[in-house]
Short mmCIF file of C-alpha atoms and ligand atoms in Angstrom, two decimals:
data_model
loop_
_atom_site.label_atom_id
_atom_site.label_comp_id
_atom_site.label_asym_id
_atom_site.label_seq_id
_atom_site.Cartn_x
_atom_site.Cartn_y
_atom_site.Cartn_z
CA UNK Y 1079 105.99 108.59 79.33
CA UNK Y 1080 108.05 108.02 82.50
CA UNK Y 1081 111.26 106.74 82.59
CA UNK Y 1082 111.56 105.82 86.26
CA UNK Y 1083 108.92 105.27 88.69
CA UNK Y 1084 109.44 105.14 92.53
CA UNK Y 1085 107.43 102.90 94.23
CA UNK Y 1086 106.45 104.49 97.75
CA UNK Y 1087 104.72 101.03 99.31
CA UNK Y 1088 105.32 97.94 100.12
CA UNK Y 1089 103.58 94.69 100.39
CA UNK Y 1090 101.64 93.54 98.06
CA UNK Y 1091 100.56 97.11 96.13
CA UNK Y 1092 104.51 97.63 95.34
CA UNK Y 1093 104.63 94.49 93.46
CA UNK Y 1094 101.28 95.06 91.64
CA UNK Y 1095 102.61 98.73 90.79
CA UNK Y 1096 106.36 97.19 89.47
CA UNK Y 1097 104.67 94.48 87.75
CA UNK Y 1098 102.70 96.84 85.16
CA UNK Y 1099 105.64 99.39 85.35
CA UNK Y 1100 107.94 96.59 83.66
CA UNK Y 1101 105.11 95.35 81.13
CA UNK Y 1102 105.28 99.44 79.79
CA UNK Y 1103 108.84 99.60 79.92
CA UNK Y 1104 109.25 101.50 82.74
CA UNK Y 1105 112.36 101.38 85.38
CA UNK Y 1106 111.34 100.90 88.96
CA UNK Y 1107 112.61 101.70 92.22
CA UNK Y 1108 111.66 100.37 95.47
CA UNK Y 1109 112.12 101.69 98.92
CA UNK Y 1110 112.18 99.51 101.91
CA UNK Y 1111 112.21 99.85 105.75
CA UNK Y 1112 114.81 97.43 107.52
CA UNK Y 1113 111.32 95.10 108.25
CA UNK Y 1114 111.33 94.61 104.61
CA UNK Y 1115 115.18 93.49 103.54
CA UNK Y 1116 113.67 89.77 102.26
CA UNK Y 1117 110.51 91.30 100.38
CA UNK Y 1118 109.77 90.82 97.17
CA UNK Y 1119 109.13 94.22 96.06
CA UNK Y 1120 112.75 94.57 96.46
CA UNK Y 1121 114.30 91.58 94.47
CA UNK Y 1122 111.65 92.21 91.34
CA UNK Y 1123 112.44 96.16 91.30
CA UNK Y 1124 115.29 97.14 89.07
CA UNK Y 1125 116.95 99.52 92.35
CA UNK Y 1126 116.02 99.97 95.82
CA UNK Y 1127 116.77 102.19 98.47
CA UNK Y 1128 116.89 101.72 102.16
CA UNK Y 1129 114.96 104.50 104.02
CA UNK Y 1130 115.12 103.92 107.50
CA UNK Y 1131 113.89 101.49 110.72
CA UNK Y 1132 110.52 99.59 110.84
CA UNK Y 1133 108.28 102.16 112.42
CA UNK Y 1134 106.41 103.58 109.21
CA UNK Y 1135 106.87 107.13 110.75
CA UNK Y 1136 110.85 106.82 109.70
CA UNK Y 1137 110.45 104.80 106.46
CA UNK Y 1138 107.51 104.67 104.50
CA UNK Y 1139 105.81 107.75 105.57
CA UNK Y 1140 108.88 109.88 105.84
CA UNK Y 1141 108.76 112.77 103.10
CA UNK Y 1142 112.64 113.88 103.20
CA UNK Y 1143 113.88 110.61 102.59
CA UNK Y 1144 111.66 109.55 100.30
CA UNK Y 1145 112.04 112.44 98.17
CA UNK Y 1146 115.82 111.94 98.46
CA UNK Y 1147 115.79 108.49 97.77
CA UNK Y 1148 114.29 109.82 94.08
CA UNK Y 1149 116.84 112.22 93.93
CA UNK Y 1150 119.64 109.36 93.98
CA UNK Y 1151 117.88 107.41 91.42
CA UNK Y 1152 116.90 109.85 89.27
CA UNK Y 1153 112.91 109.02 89.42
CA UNK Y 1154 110.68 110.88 87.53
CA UNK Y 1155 107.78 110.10 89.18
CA UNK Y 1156 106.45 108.60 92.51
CA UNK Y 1157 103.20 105.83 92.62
CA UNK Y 1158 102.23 105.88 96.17
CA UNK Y 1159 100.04 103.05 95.94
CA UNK Y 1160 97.06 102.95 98.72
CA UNK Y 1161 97.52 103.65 102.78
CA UNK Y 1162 100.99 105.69 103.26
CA UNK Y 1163 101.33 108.69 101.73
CA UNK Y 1164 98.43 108.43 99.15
CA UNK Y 1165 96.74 110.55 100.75
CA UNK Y 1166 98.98 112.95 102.31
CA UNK Y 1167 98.41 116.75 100.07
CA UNK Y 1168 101.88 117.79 101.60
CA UNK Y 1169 103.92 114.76 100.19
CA UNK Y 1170 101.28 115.52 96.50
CA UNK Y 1171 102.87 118.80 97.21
CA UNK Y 1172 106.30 118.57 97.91
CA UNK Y 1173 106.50 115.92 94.46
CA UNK Y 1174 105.43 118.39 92.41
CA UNK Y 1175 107.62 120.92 93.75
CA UNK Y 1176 110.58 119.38 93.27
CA UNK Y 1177 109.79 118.14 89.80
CA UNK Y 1178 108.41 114.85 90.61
CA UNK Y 1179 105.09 113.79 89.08
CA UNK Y 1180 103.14 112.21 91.92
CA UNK Y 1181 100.98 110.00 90.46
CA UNK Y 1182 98.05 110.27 92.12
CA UNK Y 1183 95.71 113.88 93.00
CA UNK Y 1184 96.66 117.94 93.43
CA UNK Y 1185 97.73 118.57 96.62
CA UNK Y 1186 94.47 120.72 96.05
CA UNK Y 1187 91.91 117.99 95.18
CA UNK Y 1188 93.66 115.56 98.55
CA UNK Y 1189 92.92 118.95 100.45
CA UNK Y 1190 89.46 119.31 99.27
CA UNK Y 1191 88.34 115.75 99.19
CA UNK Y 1192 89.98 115.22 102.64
CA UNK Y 1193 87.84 117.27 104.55
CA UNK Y 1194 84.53 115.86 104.73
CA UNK Y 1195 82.12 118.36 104.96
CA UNK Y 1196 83.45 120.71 102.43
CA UNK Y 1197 83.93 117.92 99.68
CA UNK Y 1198 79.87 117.09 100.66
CA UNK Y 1199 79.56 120.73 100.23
CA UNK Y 1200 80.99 120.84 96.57
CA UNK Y 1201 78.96 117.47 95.34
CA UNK Y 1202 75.73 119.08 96.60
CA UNK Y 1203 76.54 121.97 94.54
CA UNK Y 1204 77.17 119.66 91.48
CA UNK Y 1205 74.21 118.47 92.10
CA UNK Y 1206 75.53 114.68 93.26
CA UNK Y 1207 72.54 113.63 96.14
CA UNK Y 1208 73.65 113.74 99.49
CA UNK Y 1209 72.26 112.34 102.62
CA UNK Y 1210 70.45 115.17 104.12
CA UNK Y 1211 72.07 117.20 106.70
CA UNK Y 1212 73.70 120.08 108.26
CA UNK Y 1213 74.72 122.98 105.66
CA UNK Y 1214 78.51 123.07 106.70
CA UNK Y 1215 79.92 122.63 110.16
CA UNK Y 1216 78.04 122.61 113.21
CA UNK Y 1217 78.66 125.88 115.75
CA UNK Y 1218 78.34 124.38 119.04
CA UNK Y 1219 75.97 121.66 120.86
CA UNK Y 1220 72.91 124.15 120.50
CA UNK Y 1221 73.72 124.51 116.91
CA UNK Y 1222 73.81 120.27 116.86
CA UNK Y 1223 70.47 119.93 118.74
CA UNK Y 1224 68.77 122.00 116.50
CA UNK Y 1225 69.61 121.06 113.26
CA UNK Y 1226 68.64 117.41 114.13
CA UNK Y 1227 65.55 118.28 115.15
CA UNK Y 1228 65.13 119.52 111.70
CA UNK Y 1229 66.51 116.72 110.26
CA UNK Y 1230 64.53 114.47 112.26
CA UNK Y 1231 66.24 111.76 114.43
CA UNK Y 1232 68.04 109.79 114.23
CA UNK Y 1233 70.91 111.10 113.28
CA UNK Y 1234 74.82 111.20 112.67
CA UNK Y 1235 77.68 113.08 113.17
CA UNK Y 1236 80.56 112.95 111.55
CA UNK Y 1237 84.05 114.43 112.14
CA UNK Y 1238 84.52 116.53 108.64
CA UNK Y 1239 88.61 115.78 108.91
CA UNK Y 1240 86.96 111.54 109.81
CA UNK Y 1241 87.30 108.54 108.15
CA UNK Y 1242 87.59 105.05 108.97
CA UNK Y 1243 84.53 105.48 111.42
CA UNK Y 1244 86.59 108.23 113.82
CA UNK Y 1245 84.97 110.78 115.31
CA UNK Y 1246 81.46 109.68 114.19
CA UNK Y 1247 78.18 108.86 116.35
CA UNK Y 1248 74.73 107.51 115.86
CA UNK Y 1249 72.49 109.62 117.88
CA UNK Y 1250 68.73 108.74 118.64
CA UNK Y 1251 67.36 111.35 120.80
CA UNK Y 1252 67.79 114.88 121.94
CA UNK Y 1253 68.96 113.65 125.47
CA UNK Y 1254 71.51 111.91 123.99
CA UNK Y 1255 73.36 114.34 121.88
CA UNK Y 1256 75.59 116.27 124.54
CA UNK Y 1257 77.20 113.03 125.39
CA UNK Y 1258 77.89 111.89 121.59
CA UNK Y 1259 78.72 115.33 120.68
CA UNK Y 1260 81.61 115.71 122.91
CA UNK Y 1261 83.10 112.16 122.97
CA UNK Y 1262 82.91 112.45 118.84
CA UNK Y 1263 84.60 115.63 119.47
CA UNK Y 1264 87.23 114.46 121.75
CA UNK Y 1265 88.41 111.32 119.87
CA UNK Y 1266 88.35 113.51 116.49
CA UNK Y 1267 90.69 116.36 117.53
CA UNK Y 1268 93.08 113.40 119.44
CA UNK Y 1269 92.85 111.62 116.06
CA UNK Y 1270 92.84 114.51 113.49
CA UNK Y 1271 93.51 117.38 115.57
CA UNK Y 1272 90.55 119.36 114.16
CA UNK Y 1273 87.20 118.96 116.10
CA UNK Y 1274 84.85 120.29 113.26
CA UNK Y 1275 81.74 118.17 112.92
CA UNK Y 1276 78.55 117.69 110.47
CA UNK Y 1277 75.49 115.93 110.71
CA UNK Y 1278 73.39 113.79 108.80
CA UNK Y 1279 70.55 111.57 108.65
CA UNK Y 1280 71.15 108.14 110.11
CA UNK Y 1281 70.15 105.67 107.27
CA UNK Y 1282 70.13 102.56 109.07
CA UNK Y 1283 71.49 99.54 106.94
CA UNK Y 1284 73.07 100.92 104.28
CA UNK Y 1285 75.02 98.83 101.60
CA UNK Y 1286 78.29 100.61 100.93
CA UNK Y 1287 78.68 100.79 97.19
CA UNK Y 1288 81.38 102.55 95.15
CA UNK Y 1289 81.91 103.33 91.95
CA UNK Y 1290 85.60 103.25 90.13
CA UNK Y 1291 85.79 106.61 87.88
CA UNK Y 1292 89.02 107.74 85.86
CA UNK Y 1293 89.53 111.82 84.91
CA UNK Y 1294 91.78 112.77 82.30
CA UNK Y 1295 93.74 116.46 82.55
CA UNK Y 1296 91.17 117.86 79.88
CA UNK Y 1297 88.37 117.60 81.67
CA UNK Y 1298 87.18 114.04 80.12
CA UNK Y 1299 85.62 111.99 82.87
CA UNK Y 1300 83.85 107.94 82.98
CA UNK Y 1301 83.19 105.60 84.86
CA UNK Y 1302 84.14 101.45 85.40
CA UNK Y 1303 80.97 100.16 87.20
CA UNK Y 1304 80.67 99.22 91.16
CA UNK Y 1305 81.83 97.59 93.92
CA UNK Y 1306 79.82 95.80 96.54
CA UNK Y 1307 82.03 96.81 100.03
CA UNK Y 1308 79.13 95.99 102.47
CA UNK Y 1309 81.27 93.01 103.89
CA UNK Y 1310 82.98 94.84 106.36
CA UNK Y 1311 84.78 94.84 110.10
CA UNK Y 1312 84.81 98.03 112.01
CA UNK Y 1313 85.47 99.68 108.95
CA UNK Y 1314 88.00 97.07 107.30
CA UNK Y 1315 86.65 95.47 104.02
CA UNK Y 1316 86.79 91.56 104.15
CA UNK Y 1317 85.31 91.03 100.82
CA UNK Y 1318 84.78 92.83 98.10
CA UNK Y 1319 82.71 91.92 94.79
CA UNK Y 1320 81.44 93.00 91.30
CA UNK Y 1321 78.42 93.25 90.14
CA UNK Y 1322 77.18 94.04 93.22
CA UNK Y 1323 74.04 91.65 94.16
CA UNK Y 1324 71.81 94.87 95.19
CA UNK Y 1325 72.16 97.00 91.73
CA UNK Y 1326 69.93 97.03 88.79
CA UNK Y 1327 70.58 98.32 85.37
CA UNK Y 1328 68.73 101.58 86.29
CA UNK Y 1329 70.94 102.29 89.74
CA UNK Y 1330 74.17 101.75 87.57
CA UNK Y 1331 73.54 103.89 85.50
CA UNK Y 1332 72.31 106.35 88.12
CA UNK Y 1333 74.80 105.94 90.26
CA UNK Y 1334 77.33 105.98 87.40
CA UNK Y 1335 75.88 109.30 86.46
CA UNK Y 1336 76.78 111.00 89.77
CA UNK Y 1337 79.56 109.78 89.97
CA UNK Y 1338 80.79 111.03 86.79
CA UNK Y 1339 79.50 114.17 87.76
CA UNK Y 1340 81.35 114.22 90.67
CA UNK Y 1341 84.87 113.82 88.95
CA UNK Y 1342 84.18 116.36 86.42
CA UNK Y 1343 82.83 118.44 88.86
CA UNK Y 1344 86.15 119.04 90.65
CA UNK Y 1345 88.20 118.24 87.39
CA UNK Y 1346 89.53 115.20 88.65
CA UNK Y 1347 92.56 113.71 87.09
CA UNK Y 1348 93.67 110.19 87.73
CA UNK Y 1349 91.87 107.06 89.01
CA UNK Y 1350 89.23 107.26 92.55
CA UNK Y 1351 86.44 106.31 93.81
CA UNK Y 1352 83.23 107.58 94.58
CA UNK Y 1353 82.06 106.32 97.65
CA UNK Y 1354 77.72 106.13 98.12
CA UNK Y 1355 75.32 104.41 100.92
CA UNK Y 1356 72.52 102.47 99.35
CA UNK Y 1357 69.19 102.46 101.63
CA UNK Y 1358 67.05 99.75 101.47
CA UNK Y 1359 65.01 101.52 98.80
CA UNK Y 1360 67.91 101.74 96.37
CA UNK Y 1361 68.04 105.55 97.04
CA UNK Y 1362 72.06 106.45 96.94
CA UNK Y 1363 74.00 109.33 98.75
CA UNK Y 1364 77.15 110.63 98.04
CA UNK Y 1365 79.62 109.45 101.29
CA UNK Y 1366 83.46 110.33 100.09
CA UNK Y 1367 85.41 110.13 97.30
CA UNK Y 1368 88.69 108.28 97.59
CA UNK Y 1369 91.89 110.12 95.63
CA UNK Y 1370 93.85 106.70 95.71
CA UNK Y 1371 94.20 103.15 93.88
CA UNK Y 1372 92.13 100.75 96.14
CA UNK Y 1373 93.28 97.27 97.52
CA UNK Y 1374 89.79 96.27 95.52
CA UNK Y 1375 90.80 97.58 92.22
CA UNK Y 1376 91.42 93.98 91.35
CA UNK Y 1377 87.98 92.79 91.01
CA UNK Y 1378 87.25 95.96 88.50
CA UNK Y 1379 90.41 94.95 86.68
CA UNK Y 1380 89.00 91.13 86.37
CA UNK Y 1381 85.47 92.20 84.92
CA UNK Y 1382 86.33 94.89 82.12
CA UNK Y 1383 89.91 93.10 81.54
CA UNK Y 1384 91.94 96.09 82.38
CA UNK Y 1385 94.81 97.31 84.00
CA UNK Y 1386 94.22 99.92 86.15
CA UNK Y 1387 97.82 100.72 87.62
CA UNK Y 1388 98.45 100.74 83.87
CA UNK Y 1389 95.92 103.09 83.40
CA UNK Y 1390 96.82 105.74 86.25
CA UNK Y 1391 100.15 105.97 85.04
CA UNK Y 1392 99.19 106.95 81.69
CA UNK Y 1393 96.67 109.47 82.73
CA UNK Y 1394 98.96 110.70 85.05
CA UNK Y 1395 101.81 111.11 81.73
CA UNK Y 1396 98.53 113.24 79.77
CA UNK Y 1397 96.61 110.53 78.16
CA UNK Y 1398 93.29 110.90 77.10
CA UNK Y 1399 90.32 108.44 78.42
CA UNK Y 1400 88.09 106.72 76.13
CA UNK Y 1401 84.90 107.67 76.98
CA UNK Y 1402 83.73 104.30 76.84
CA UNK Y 1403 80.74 102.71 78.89
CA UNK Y 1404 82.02 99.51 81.15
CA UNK Y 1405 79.08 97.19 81.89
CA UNK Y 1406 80.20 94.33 83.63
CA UNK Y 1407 79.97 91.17 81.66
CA UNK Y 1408 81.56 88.99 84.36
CA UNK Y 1409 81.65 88.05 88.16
CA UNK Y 1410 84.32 88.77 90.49
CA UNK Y 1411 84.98 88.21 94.05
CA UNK Y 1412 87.78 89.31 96.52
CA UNK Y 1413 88.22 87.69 99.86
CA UNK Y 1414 90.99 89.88 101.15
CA UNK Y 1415 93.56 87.00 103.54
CA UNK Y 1416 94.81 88.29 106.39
CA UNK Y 1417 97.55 87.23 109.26
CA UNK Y 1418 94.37 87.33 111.83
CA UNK Y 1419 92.90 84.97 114.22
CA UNK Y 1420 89.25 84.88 113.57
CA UNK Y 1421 88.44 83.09 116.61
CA UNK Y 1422 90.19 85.59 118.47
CA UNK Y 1423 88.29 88.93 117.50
CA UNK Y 1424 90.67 88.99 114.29
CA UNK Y 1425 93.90 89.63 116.28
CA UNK Y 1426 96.43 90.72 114.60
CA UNK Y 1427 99.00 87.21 114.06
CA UNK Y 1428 102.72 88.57 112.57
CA UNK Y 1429 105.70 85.24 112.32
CA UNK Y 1430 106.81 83.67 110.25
CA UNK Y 1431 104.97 81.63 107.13
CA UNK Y 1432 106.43 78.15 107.47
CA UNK Y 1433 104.48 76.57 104.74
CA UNK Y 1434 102.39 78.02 101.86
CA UNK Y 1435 100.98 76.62 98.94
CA UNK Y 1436 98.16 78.84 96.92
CA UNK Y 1437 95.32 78.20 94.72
CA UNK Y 1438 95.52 78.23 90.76
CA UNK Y 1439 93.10 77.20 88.00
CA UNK Y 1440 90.67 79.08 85.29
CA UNK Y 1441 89.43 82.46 87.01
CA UNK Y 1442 91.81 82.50 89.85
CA UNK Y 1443 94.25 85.28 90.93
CA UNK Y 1444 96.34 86.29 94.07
CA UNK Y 1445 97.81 89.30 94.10
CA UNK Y 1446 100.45 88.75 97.41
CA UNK Y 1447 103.77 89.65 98.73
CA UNK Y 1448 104.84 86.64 100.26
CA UNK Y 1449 106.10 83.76 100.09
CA UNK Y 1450 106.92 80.11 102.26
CA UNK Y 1451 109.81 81.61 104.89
CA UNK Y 1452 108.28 85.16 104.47
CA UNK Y 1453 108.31 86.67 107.95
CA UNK Y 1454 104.94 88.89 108.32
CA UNK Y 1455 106.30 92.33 110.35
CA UNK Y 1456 104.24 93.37 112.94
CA UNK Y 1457 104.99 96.74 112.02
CA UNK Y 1458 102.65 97.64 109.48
CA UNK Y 1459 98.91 95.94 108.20
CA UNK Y 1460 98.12 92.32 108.61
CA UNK Y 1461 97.14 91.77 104.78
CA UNK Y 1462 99.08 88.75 103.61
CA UNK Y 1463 96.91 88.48 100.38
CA UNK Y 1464 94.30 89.42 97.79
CA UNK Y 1465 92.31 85.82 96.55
CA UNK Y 1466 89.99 86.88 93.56
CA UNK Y 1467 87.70 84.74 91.46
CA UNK Y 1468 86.48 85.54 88.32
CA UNK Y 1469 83.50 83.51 86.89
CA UNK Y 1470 80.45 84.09 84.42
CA UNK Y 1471 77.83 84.39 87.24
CA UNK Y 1472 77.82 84.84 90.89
CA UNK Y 1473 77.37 81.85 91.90
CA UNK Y 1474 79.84 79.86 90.08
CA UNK Y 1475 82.54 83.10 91.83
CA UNK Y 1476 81.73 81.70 95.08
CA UNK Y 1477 81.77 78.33 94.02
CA UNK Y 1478 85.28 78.90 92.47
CA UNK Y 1479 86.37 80.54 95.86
CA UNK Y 1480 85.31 77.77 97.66
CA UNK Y 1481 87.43 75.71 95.91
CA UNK Y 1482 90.15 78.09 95.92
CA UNK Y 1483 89.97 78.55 100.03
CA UNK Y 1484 90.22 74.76 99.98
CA UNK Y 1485 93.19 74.55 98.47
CA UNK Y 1486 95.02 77.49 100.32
CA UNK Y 1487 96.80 76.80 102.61
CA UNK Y 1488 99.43 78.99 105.28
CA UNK Y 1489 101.02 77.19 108.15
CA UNK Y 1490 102.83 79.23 110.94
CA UNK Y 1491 100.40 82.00 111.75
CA UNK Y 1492 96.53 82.27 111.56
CA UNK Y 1493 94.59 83.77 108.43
CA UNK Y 1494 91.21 84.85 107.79
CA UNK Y 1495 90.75 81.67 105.48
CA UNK Y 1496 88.68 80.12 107.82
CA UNK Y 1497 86.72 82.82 108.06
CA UNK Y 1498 85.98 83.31 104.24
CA UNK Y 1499 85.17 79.32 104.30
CA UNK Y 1500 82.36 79.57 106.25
CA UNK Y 1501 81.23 83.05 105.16
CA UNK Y 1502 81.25 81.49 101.07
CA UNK Y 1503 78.92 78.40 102.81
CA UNK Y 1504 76.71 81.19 104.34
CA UNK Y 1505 72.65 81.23 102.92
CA UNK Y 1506 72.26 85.08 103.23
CA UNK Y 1507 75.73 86.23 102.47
CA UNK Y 1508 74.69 83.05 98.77
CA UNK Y 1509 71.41 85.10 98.58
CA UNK Y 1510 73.18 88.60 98.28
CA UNK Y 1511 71.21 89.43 101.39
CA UNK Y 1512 73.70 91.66 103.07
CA UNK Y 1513 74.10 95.34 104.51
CA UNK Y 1514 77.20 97.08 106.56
CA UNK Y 1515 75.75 95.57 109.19
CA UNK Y 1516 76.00 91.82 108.34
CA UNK Y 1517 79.06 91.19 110.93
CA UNK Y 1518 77.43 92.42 113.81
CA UNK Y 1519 75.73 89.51 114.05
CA UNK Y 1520 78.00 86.88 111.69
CA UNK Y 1521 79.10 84.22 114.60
CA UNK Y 1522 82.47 82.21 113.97
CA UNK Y 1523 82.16 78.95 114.41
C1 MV4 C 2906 76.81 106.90 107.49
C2 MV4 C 2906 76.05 105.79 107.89
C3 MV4 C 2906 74.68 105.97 108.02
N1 MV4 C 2906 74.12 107.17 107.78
N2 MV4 C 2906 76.19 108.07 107.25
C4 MV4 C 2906 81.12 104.83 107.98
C5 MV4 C 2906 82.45 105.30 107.47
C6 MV4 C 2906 82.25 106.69 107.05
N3 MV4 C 2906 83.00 107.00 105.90
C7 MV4 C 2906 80.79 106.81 106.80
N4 MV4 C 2906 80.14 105.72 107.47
C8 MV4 C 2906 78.80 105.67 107.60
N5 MV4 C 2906 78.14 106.82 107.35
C9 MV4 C 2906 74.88 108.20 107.42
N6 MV4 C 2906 74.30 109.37 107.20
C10 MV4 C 2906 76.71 104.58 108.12
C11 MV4 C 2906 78.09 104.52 107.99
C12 MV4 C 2906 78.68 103.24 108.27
C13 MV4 C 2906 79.27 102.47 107.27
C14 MV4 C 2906 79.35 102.91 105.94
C15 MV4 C 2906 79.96 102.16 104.98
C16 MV4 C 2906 80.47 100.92 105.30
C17 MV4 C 2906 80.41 100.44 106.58
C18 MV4 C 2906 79.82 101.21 107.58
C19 MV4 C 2906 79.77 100.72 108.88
C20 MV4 C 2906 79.19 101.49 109.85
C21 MV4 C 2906 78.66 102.75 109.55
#
């Protein structure tokens, strides 16, 4: 097992990852940007090391000084939590090269999984479904017009190097493609600086569901049930929730199935996430597969009582996985609380937190950073907290939040609570009767 674990986050995530580093026994380090002097990830880690100015390009995402700042502690491994350098095969890389385990995937698997088309390319070969589409990348906007004929409009395409919605574009008929194809090609090689694209089929409504796998280094694979993400904001989760109200016993364990395929497929090591869309008819395609923690692990945490930080780090030390079956015997609901003003098309709001008092009872948990005083940065993302209820059925989860949300309360910049308040009151959002597409037409009051 690890002796030292640097922590390369902040926020929130840092704390969760010191938190079970300390319950194992394990010494922490955190790093911090100048922004970050009064958080709390510094106080509760046993060191931490300044690495530079607010901007995350010269502190948290800045390889060299990161990797020294290991050096000087004498860390054995990194966790990079989620957002930063999770993601990033070069930093995977660069850890491994200089004898730090990274825990998190290969530089290899990142690589691979990163690049959209050719990870689509390796589940269809593993026989994962897929929504139908182009074989590989698209040659040019003749190429693009005739494959969707084939496929039948509408249909998308998709930046392969994309994510977050970048360099992707609905497209409903043949006259429209030459304008899609080179605005989706523009904005992808400004964001990503590769222009590749792939189509698809357009399924219109989708529910986004995922489901949590873990991959051991001997080719041992399972997987830890779903998560509803189909609350979402231009591509930002508000709310996250397991069981999701869509799935039957039968999709689980279909879905579970490909998506244990999928890790073993590519022999993946660690905790991810497979990624599907849902259609209406419960029919499930492959979408991406995430290499990272999530912010949502919490809610798979609450319903099979386990600690998944806890979890990487031992797979990521050689630990077997117990190739048990997780059917979720519980409820739980995440309303992710933001420093945003809902009535002001969820603008960012940074300051200080003047006042705070949080929610507590049976089935409650908040997994936050901060604290009354706290100063939100405006540097980095406006998550202030994680509120997650854990009940026996769904209902009495958003009953429980309700009451939570009541008793929350921030003072000195605005918060999504609002938001969740009336969203928990909603009848379709009670009924379960939701798709990607629910706030495109969810009014604030
Ligand atoms: C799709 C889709 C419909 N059909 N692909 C959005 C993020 C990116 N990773 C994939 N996305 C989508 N891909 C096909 N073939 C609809 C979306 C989509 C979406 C997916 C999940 C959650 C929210 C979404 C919001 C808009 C579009």
């Amino acid at each position: 097992m690890f002796d030292k674990i640097l922590i390369a986050n902040r926020g929130e995530i840092a704390l969760r990852v010191i938190r079970t580093c300390k319950e194992m026994g394990i010494k922490t380090v955190a790093v911090y940007s100048t922004a970050d002097r009064d958080s709390l990830h510094v106080r509760f880690a046993d060191e931490a090391v300044c690495i530079g100015p607010p901007p995350s390009s010269e502190s948290y995402l800045d390889i060299p000084k990161i990797i020294a700042a290991c050096e000087i502690t004498n860390a054995d491994a990194v966790h990079p939590g989620y957002g930063f350098l999770s993601e990033n095969a070069q930093f995977s890389k660069i850890c491994g090269e200089n004898g730090i385990k990274f825990i998190g995937a290969s530089p290899e698997m990142i690589e691979g999984m990163g690049d959209k088309a050719s990870a689509k390319a390796t589940m269809e070969k593993a026989g994962v479904p897929c929504v139908p589409g182009s074989p590989g990348l698209l040659k040019d906007l003749a190429h693009a017009k005739e494959t969707a004929k084939k496929i039948v409009y509408p249909v998308m395409i998709k930046a392969t190097a994309g994510g977050g919605g970048k360099g992707m574009r609905v497209v409903w008929s043949e006259d429209e493609m030459e304008e899609h194809w080179n605005s989706a090609r523009q904005e992808s090689k400004a964001a990503f600086g590769n222009d590749g694209m792939y189509m698809e089929k357009f399924i219109e409504e989708p529910r986004h569901i995922e489901i949590q796998i873990a991959g051991d280094r001997y080719g041992n694979a399972c997987h830890m049930s779903e998560r509803d993400c189909s609350i979402q904001r231009r591509h930002q989760k508000l709310v996250e929730e397991v069981p999701s109200p869509f799935m039957t016993q039968k999709l689980r364990k279909a879905m579970g199935k490909a998506a244990v395929k999928a890790a073993k497929a590519v022999k993946y090591e660690g905790v991810g996430t497979v990624e599907f869309l849902v259609d209406k008819n419960r029919d499930f395609y492959f979408m991406e597969m995430n290499t990272r923690i999530q912010v949502e692990h919490t809610i798979t945490e609450e319903v099979i009582n386990y600690d998944l930080i806890k979890e990487q780090i031992k797979l990521a030390a050689g630990d077997k996985i117990e190739g048990k079956e997780y059917i979720p015997q519980l409820h739980a609901i995440q309303c992710r609380i933001n420093a945003e003003d809902p009535h002001n098309d969820f603008r960012p709001s940074p300051g200080k937190i003047t006042d705070y008092h949080e929610p507590g009872g049976h089935g409650i948990r908040i997994d936050t950073h901060v604290y009354a005083g706290y100063v939100i940065p405006p540097y980095y993302d406006s998550m202030i907290s994680k509120l997650i209820t854990v009940a026996q059925t769904r209902e009495e989860a958003i009953t429980k939040m309700e009451r939570a949300l009541e008793e929350y309360f921030i003072d000195g910049v605005k918060t999504t609570i609002p938001f969740h308040r009336q969203l928990m009151k909603d009848p379709e959002f009670r009924k379960g009767n939701f798709t990607t597409k629910f706030m495109d037409t969810f009014k604030i009051k």
